[in-house]
Coordinates of C-alpha atoms in Angstrom, one line a residue:
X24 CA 52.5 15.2 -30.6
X25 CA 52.8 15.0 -26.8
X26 CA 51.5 18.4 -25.9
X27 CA 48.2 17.3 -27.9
X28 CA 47.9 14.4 -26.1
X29 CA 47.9 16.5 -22.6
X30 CA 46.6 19.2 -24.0
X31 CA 42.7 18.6 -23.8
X32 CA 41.3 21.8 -23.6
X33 CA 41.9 25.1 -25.9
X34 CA 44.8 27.1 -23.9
X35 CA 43.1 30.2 -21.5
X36 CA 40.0 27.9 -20.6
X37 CA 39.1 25.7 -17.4
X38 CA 37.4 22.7 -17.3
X39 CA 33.7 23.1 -15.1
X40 CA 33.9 20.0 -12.7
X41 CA 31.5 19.4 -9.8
X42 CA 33.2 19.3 -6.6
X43 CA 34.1 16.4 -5.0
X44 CA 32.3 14.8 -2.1
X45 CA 33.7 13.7 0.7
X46 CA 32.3 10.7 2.5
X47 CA 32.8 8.7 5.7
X48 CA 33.2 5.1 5.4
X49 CA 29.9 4.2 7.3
X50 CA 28.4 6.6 4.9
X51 CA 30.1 4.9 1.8
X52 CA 29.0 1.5 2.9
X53 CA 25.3 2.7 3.3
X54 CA 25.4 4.0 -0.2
X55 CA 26.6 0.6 -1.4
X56 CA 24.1 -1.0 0.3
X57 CA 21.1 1.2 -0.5
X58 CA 22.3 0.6 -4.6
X59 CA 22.7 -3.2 -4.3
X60 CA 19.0 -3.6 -2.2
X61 CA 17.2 -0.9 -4.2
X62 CA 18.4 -0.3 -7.4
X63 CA 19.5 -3.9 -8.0
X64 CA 16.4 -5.1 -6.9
X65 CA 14.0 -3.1 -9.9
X66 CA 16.8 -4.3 -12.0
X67 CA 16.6 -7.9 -11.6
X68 CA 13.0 -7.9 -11.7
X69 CA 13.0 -6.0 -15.2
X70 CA 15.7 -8.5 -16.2
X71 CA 13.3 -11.7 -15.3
X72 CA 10.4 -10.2 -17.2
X73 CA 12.5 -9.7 -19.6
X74 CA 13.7 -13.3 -19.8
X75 CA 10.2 -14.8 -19.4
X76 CA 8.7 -13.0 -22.5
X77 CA 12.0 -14.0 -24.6
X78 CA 10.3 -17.5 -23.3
X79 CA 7.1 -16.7 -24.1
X80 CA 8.0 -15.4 -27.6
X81 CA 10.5 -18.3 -28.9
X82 CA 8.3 -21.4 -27.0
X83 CA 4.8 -20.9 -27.3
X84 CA 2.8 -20.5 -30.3
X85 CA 1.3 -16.8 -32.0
X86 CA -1.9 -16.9 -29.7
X87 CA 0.2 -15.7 -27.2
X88 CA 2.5 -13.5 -28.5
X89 CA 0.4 -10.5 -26.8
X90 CA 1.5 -12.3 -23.7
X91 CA 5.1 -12.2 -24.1
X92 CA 4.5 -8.6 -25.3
X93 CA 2.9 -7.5 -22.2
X94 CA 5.7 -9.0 -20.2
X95 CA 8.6 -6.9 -22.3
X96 CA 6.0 -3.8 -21.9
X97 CA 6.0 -4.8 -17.7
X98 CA 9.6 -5.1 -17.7
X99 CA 10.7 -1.7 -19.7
X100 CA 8.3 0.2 -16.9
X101 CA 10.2 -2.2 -14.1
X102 CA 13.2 -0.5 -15.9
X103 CA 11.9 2.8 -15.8
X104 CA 11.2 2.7 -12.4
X105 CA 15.1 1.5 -11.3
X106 CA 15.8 4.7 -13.4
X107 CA 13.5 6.8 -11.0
X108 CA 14.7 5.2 -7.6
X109 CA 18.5 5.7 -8.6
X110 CA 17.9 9.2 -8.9
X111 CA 15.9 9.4 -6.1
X112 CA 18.4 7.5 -4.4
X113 CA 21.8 9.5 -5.7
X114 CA 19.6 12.9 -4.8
X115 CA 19.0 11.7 -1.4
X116 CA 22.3 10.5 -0.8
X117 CA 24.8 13.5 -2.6
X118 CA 22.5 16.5 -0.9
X119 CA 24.7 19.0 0.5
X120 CA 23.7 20.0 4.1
X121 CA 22.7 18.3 7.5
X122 CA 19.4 17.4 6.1
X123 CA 20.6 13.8 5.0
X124 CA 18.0 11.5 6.0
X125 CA 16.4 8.1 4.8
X126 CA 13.5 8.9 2.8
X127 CA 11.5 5.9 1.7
X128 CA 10.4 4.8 -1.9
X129 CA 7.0 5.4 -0.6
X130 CA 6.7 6.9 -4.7
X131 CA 7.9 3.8 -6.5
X132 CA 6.6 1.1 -4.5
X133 CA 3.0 3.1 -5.4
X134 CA 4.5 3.7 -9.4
X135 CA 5.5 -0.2 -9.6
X136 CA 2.5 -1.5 -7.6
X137 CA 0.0 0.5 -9.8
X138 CA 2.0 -1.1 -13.1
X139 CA 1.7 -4.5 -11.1
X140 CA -1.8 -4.4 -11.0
X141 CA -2.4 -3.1 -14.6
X142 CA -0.2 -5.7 -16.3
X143 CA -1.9 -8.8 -14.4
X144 CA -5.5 -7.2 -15.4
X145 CA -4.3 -7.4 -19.1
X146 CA -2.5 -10.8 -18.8
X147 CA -6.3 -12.4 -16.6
X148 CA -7.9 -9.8 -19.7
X149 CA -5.6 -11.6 -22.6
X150 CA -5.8 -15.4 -21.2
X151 CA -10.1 -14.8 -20.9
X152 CA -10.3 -14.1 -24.5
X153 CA -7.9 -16.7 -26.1
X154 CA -9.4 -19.1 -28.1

């Protein structure tokens, strides 16, 4: 029973593994902060729009359900756009070569902006033709 347990793989095969990377300490605390300012950041926000639709939904009455629908629709694209930045973010960070330099989210600040704008059109476009 203990040779199973150590045993993971079939006998006569290797396990693929991506090779390690090694990083300085300024480098590591760079990466640490770049996570906790930019993906944090898109996280939190989805997070609040999440909460104030939950809000929406349980407090106010069905003429604004839409509302509190277009604020879970806002945040799942907030959400979708952390998703894009981390991988932007582990991409520009865990590139192999000299080339390692700061690249901003030129992309997603244009991706969340442009959601921005759309969402508050349909929330000024929902609140004109309530009732």
């Amino acid at each position: 029973m203990n040779n199973i347990l150590k045993r993971r793989h079939p006998p006569g095969t290797t396990r693929d593994r991506t090779p390690s990377i090694h990083l300085t300490q300024p480098e590591l605390v760079e990466i640490r902060a770049a996570q906790r300012t930019f993906e944090g950041a898109y996280i939190r926000t989805a997070l609040s729009q999440f909460s104030f639709a939950l809000v929406v939904l349980k407090i106010f009455t069905a003429e604004f359900y839409a509302v509190g629908a277009l604020f879970g629709v806002f945040g799942l694209c907030i959400l979708a756009a952390a998703a894009l930045r981390r991988r932007e973010g582990n991409k520009q960070f865990f590139r192999d070569g000299e080339g390692r330099r700061f690249r901003t989210s030129g992309n997603v600040v244009t991706l969340v902006s442009c959601v921005s704008v759309a969402a508050y059109s349909a929330l000024l476009w929902l609140i004109i033709k309530m009732p």
